XYZ file of N, CA and C in Angstrom:
540
model
N 123.266 102.040 144.001
C 121.929 101.478 144.040
C 122.036 99.977 143.778
N 121.418 99.182 144.648
C 121.503 97.742 144.461
C 120.488 97.279 143.406
N 120.691 96.079 142.897
C 119.887 95.559 141.782
C 118.411 95.440 142.138
N 118.093 94.990 143.330
C 116.679 94.820 143.712
C 115.973 96.165 143.753
N 116.624 97.168 144.306
C 116.034 98.512 144.342
C 115.829 99.032 142.925
N 116.828 98.834 142.055
C 116.696 99.291 140.663
C 115.496 98.645 139.984
N 115.342 97.347 140.155
C 114.233 96.632 139.512
C 112.896 97.154 140.026
N 112.802 97.386 141.319
C 111.540 97.834 141.905
C 111.222 99.292 141.607
N 112.244 100.124 141.406
C 112.014 101.553 141.217
C 111.989 102.009 139.773
N 112.590 101.274 138.857
C 112.639 101.713 137.458
C 111.240 101.704 136.860
N 110.847 102.805 136.241
C 109.539 102.967 135.631
C 109.687 103.497 134.218
N 108.663 103.327 133.407
C 108.632 103.950 132.086
C 108.381 105.441 132.271
N 109.273 106.248 131.735
C 109.202 107.697 131.875
C 108.726 108.279 130.543
N 107.692 109.100 130.608
C 107.125 109.667 129.385
C 107.189 111.190 129.330
N 107.726 111.821 130.383
C 107.874 113.277 130.388
C 109.291 113.608 130.822
N 109.940 114.456 130.010
C 111.353 114.735 130.216
C 111.613 116.221 130.368
N 112.657 116.537 131.116
C 113.111 117.921 131.246
C 113.671 118.391 129.911
N 113.704 119.694 129.747
C 114.242 120.294 128.526
C 115.768 120.368 128.629
N 116.377 119.188 128.719
C 117.832 119.098 128.901
C 118.323 117.790 128.278
N 119.277 117.894 127.390
C 119.844 116.698 126.760
C 120.734 115.950 127.739
N 120.755 114.633 127.577
C 121.719 113.815 128.301
C 123.010 113.868 127.486
N 124.116 114.198 128.136
C 125.357 114.335 127.378
C 125.787 112.985 126.802
N 126.496 113.047 125.697
C 126.871 111.842 124.961
C 127.807 110.941 125.761
N 128.620 111.504 126.615
C 129.521 110.666 127.429
C 128.712 109.817 128.409
N 127.659 110.389 129.006
C 126.788 109.602 129.891
C 126.123 108.476 129.110
N 125.659 108.774 127.900
C 125.022 107.732 127.086
C 126.033 106.654 126.691
N 127.245 107.058 126.451
C 128.307 106.083 126.146
C 128.523 105.154 127.350
N 128.530 105.724 128.565
C 128.679 104.924 129.777
C 127.524 103.932 129.924
N 126.308 104.384 129.622
C 125.128 103.515 129.731
C 125.222 102.355 128.741
N 125.577 102.646 127.513
C 125.721 101.580 126.512
C 126.869 100.646 126.890
N 127.929 101.203 127.456
C 129.050 100.366 127.892
C 128.603 99.358 128.951
N 127.703 99.767 129.831
C 127.149 98.851 130.830
C 126.189 97.868 130.159
N 125.308 98.379 129.296
C 124.272 97.544 128.661
C 124.862 96.444 127.781
N 126.040 96.662 127.240
C 126.626 95.665 126.343
C 126.955 94.360 127.042
N 126.874 94.340 128.372
C 127.122 93.132 129.143
C 125.885 92.247 129.261
N 124.787 92.644 128.648
C 123.571 91.815 128.677
C 123.869 90.440 128.076
N 123.376 89.384 128.692
C 123.602 88.058 128.122
C 122.853 87.887 126.806
N 123.377 87.008 125.958
C 122.727 86.730 124.673
C 123.058 85.304 124.238
N 122.231 84.814 123.320
C 122.404 83.468 122.771
C 123.845 83.289 122.272
N 124.521 82.285 122.745
C 125.886 81.938 122.366
C 126.805 83.176 122.372
N 126.461 84.147 123.215
C 127.223 85.390 123.313
C 127.324 86.116 121.960
N 126.263 86.026 121.131
C 126.270 86.704 119.831
C 126.282 88.219 119.963
N 125.780 88.727 121.092
C 125.749 90.174 121.314
C 125.089 90.892 120.132
N 123.826 90.567 119.899
C 123.108 91.059 118.719
C 122.666 92.510 118.817
N 122.703 93.073 120.016
C 122.192 94.434 120.209
C 123.099 95.474 119.552
N 122.469 96.432 118.893
C 123.153 97.597 118.334
C 122.382 98.830 118.795
N 123.112 99.858 119.150
C 122.521 101.040 119.761
C 122.760 102.250 118.874
N 121.708 102.734 118.227
C 121.791 103.938 117.397
C 121.071 105.048 118.153
N 121.848 105.986 118.669
C 121.293 107.041 119.508
C 121.083 108.316 118.701
N 119.965 108.962 118.951
C 119.600 110.193 118.254
C 119.324 111.266 119.307
N 120.071 112.375 119.235
C 119.771 113.506 120.115
C 119.531 114.789 119.320
N 119.386 114.645 118.021
C 119.079 115.759 117.131
C 117.561 115.966 117.123
N 117.125 117.164 117.525
C 115.685 117.423 117.672
C 114.907 117.266 116.369
N 115.495 117.604 115.246
C 114.801 117.461 113.954
C 114.581 115.989 113.596
N 115.569 115.168 113.878
C 115.418 113.735 113.593
C 114.390 113.118 114.536
N 114.391 113.521 115.808
C 113.391 113.023 116.762
C 111.990 113.419 116.290
N 111.855 114.635 115.807
C 110.558 115.108 115.290
C 110.133 114.258 114.088
N 111.065 113.923 113.223
C 110.757 113.085 112.060
C 110.330 111.679 112.487
N 110.995 111.139 113.510
C 110.593 109.828 114.036
C 109.174 109.909 114.588
N 108.852 110.991 115.311
C 107.498 111.165 115.856
C 106.460 111.238 114.735
N 106.802 111.908 113.634
C 105.856 112.082 112.529
C 105.709 110.837 111.663
N 106.791 110.087 111.474
C 106.764 108.997 110.495
C 107.146 107.624 111.044
N 107.525 107.538 112.322
C 108.062 106.280 112.814
C 107.262 105.549 113.870
N 106.095 106.097 114.264
C 105.333 105.441 115.339
C 103.877 105.175 114.948
N 103.650 105.040 113.661
C 102.329 104.668 113.134
C 101.192 105.558 113.631
N 101.499 106.828 113.906
C 100.466 107.755 114.363
C 99.982 107.489 115.773
N 100.666 106.627 116.520
C 100.256 106.271 117.886
C 100.457 107.475 118.800
N 99.356 108.051 119.257
C 99.371 109.337 119.936
C 100.217 109.325 121.212
N 100.206 108.247 121.974
C 101.004 108.197 123.209
C 102.495 108.283 122.908
N 102.925 107.612 121.857
C 104.334 107.689 121.471
C 104.694 109.074 120.929
N 103.797 109.642 120.138
C 104.038 110.989 119.604
C 104.181 111.985 120.750
N 103.276 111.912 121.734
C 103.339 112.817 122.886
C 104.634 112.643 123.679
N 105.064 111.406 123.857
C 106.310 111.150 124.582
C 107.499 111.703 123.813
N 107.506 111.511 122.513
C 108.611 111.992 121.687
C 108.682 113.520 121.651
N 107.559 114.205 121.880
C 107.554 115.675 121.865
C 108.453 116.268 122.943
N 108.564 115.589 124.095
C 109.422 116.125 125.160
C 110.777 115.422 125.221
N 110.957 114.402 124.403
C 112.201 113.631 124.445
C 113.382 114.441 123.934
N 114.504 114.265 124.576
C 115.754 114.882 124.131
C 116.691 113.839 123.548
N 116.258 112.575 123.609
C 117.062 111.509 123.051
C 116.221 110.293 122.744
N 116.589 109.580 121.686
C 115.898 108.358 121.282
C 116.952 107.333 120.878
N 116.781 106.137 121.380
C 117.628 105.025 120.982
C 116.847 104.161 120.014
N 117.373 104.000 118.822
C 116.817 103.037 117.880
C 117.532 101.735 118.196
N 116.814 100.853 118.883
C 117.422 99.614 119.345
C 117.326 98.580 118.236
N 118.468 98.078 117.830
C 118.553 97.190 116.673
C 118.962 95.799 117.130
N 118.329 94.785 116.531
C 118.675 93.403 116.854
C 119.246 92.717 115.617
N 120.025 91.697 115.867
C 120.572 90.878 114.798
C 120.068 89.453 114.925
N 120.655 88.544 114.193
C 120.225 87.146 114.158
C 120.684 86.416 115.413
N 119.763 85.672 116.028
C 120.046 84.917 117.243
C 119.252 83.621 117.205
N 119.631 82.661 118.033
C 118.931 81.374 118.065
C 119.525 80.374 117.092
N 120.726 80.689 116.618
C 121.363 79.828 115.622
C 122.666 79.264 116.174
N 123.110 78.245 115.523
C 124.439 77.717 115.760
C 124.927 77.211 114.420
N 126.040 77.701 113.990
C 126.563 77.354 112.669
C 125.564 77.717 111.562
N 124.942 78.905 111.692
C 124.047 79.529 110.712
C 122.659 78.911 110.594
N 122.364 77.837 111.305
C 121.029 77.216 111.267
C 120.342 77.448 112.611
N 119.028 77.703 112.572
C 118.283 77.811 113.826
C 118.246 76.436 114.483
N 118.616 76.403 115.762
C 118.592 75.122 116.464
C 117.587 75.128 117.612
N 116.857 76.208 117.753
C 115.800 76.265 118.750
C 114.459 76.146 118.050
N 113.504 75.534 118.717
C 112.151 75.430 118.144
C 111.512 76.809 118.007
N 112.096 77.805 118.621
C 111.578 79.174 118.543
C 111.971 79.863 117.235
N 112.849 79.246 116.449
C 113.272 79.848 115.183
C 113.842 81.233 115.406
N 113.470 82.167 114.530
C 114.025 83.513 114.663
C 113.375 84.327 115.781
N 112.338 83.798 116.429
C 111.711 84.560 117.513
C 112.621 84.660 118.735
N 113.655 83.840 118.815
C 114.587 83.978 119.931
C 115.286 85.336 119.885
N 115.403 85.910 118.707
C 116.005 87.230 118.578
C 115.276 88.255 119.440
N 113.953 88.132 119.522
C 113.152 89.050 120.320
C 113.481 88.875 121.806
N 113.708 87.642 122.229
C 114.071 87.375 123.610
C 115.392 88.062 123.952
N 116.400 87.861 123.108
C 117.694 88.519 123.331
C 117.558 90.040 123.300
N 116.741 90.553 122.392
C 116.523 91.997 122.313
C 115.872 92.511 123.597
N 114.926 91.754 124.129
C 114.268 92.153 125.376
C 115.234 92.221 126.546
N 116.119 91.225 126.639
C 117.132 91.238 127.696
C 118.003 92.485 127.559
N 118.450 92.764 126.343
C 119.326 93.917 126.109
C 118.597 95.234 126.375
N 117.328 95.334 125.975
C 116.548 96.556 126.243
C 116.416 96.804 127.739
N 116.053 95.776 128.478
C 115.894 95.938 129.923
C 117.227 96.283 130.583
N 118.304 95.671 130.136
C 119.623 95.977 130.687
C 119.977 97.439 130.422
N 119.693 97.920 129.205
C 119.926 99.325 128.879
C 119.117 100.226 129.813
N 117.846 99.910 130.010
C 116.978 100.744 130.841
C 117.427 100.756 132.300
N 117.876 99.609 132.806
C 118.371 99.566 134.182
C 119.679 100.341 134.318
N 120.562 100.227 133.331
C 121.814 100.995 133.356
C 121.512 102.496 133.324
N 120.558 102.896 132.488
C 120.168 104.306 132.413
C 119.607 104.770 133.756
N 118.750 103.959 134.349
C 118.162 104.296 135.647
C 119.255 104.496 136.696
N 120.250 103.626 136.687
C 121.359 103.732 137.638
C 122.132 105.035 137.447
N 122.123 105.570 136.242
C 122.831 106.822 135.930
C 121.910 108.042 136.022
N 120.665 107.846 136.493
C 119.746 108.971 136.652
C 119.018 109.381 135.384
N 118.997 108.491 134.387
C 118.349 108.777 133.107
C 117.086 107.926 132.997
N 115.955 108.570 132.713
C 114.697 107.868 132.542
C 114.563 107.317 131.131
N 113.785 106.245 130.990
C 113.594 105.605 129.689
C 112.159 105.139 129.520
N 111.779 104.939 128.270
C 110.485 104.340 127.940
C 110.665 103.542 126.651
N 110.385 102.243 126.722
C 110.493 101.378 125.551
C 109.196 101.487 124.754
N 109.328 101.737 123.459
C 108.163 101.849 122.583
C 108.131 100.679 121.613
N 106.991 100.022 121.546
C 106.838 98.885 120.642
C 105.987 99.207 119.426
N 105.116 100.218 119.526
C 104.290 100.603 118.387
C 105.140 101.516 117.510
N 105.795 100.878 116.532
C 106.739 101.604 115.687
C 106.632 101.114 114.247
N 107.137 101.906 113.340
C 107.292 101.510 111.940
C 108.788 101.305 111.737
N 109.238 100.060 111.911
C 110.666 99.777 111.898
C 111.335 100.147 110.582
N 110.643 99.986 109.476
C 111.244 100.315 108.176
C 111.441 101.828 108.027
N 110.447 102.606 108.448
C 110.589 104.070 108.385
C 111.713 104.558 109.289
N 111.767 104.001 110.484
C 112.817 104.411 111.418
C 114.186 104.060 110.855
N 114.314 102.869 110.277
C 115.594 102.452 109.686
C 116.058 103.454 108.630
N 115.105 103.949 107.815
C 115.463 104.950 106.805
C 115.839 106.281 107.447
N 115.058 106.695 108.434
C 115.298 107.988 109.080
C 116.684 108.031 109.719
N 117.086 106.934 110.374
C 118.383 106.926 111.066
C 119.490 106.283 110.233
N 119.165 105.946 108.991
C 120.149 105.452 108.031
C 120.861 104.176 108.512
N 120.061 103.169 108.888
C 120.639 101.905 109.344
C 121.169 101.084 108.175
N 122.182 100.266 108.409
C 122.618 99.315 107.385
C 121.486 98.333 107.070
N 121.453 97.810 105.866
C 120.360 96.932 105.430
C 120.214 95.664 106.265
N 121.292 95.181 106.857
C 121.228 93.924 107.612
C 120.809 94.119 109.071
N 120.404 95.334 109.452
C 119.962 95.599 110.812
C 118.464 95.906 110.830
N 117.791 95.410 111.876
C 116.347 95.571 112.025
C 116.045 96.279 113.330
N 115.192 97.296 113.284
C 114.786 98.005 114.493
C 113.841 97.108 115.283
N 114.207 96.832 116.518
C 113.362 96.014 117.394
C 112.453 96.884 118.257
N 112.950 98.054 118.656
C 112.186 98.943 119.530
C 112.817 100.327 119.513
N 112.047 101.294 119.954
C 112.583 102.619 120.255
C 112.641 102.724 121.772
N 113.698 103.330 122.272
C 113.761 103.635 123.693
C 114.012 105.133 123.800
N 113.023 105.838 124.311
C 113.149 107.270 124.527
C 113.893 107.449 125.853
N 114.786 108.427 125.908
C 115.523 108.639 127.154
C 115.695 110.127 127.425
N 115.908 110.434 128.685
C 116.136 111.805 129.105
C 116.042 111.917 130.607
N 116.192 113.136 131.097
C 116.051 113.379 132.524
C 114.575 113.555 132.843
N 114.110 112.762 133.771
C 112.695 112.721 134.123
C 112.190 114.069 134.627
N 111.023 114.477 134.123
C 110.347 115.686 134.585
C 109.246 115.236 135.539
N 109.498 115.355 136.828
C 108.566 114.846 137.832
C 109.006 113.465 138.281
N 108.128 112.795 139.001
C 108.431 111.453 139.480
C 107.343 110.491 139.021
N 107.767 109.289 138.709
C 106.841 108.254 138.271
C 106.937 107.093 139.246
N 106.031 107.060 140.190
C 106.038 105.990 141.186
C 105.489 104.702 140.586
N 105.912 103.607 141.168
C 105.394 102.306 140.739
C 103.912 102.221 141.090
N 103.136 101.532 140.258
C 101.730 101.323 140.614
C 101.651 100.609 141.961
N 100.722 101.027 142.792
C 100.582 100.422 144.117
C 100.180 98.955 144.039
N 99.398 98.620 143.054
C 98.871 97.263 142.955
C 99.761 96.412 142.058
N 100.309 95.367 142.612
C 101.048 94.357 141.861
C 100.359 93.031 142.134
N 100.373 92.145 141.188
C 99.804 90.823 141.418
C 100.583 90.139 142.524
N 99.877 89.392 143.346
C 100.500 88.646 144.427
C 101.382 87.545 143.846
N 102.492 87.283 144.491
C 103.433 86.278 143.989
C 102.761 84.919 143.804
N 101.821 84.558 144.678
C 101.138 83.262 144.546
C 100.217 83.208 143.332
N 99.864 84.367 142.811
C 99.020 84.438 141.624
C 99.825 84.223 140.338
N 101.114 84.452 140.387
C 101.921 84.406 139.163
C 102.973 83.299 139.125
N 103.058 82.496 140.192
C 104.055 81.422 140.189
C 103.447 80.105 140.607
N 104.115 79.044 140.220
C 103.697 77.700 140.637
C 104.922 76.805 140.710
N 104.862 75.803 141.560
C 105.861 74.748 141.609
C 105.233 73.494 141.032
N 106.011 72.688 140.387
C 105.526 71.431 139.817
C 106.223 70.294 140.545
N 105.434 69.363 141.050
C 105.971 68.189 141.734
C 105.435 66.927 141.055
N 106.093 65.826 141.256
C 105.601 64.526 140.793
C 104.909 63.840 141.919
């Protein structure tokens, strides 16, 4: 599958088959995702994968702030990635970007999208969740103290098909050129 097709076809998947993705496939996906670019090649992304149904249930109960859409998605999920970010936007331990520590979110976003595209290429559906309780999730999955949960990514084999929305904004509506 070429990159343009992947970008156009990858969708957020919220319903999954009752089948776990084997750990070797997930290892292959993370192996691809680790090539995501990052600030000064810090490679801040850490991937904590959960395929234990009891832990997924605990994340649904205590890790998504009662957000019903996330709870419903987690009910059919056979796997959850607790996506962890580290410090970025620094050089020699000081922030050198006007964005301060918010650059970490940018690097995390690149890594999340790379993970989702790699999963899509391997036939695994994903959904990035932002409404989360990062501290609760960190406790549930026993993260080291110096790691922060940036997002949850639910993954599994898609149950049904999720087509792209027919309506996309026109390119002229979302871009501009600047001339002098």
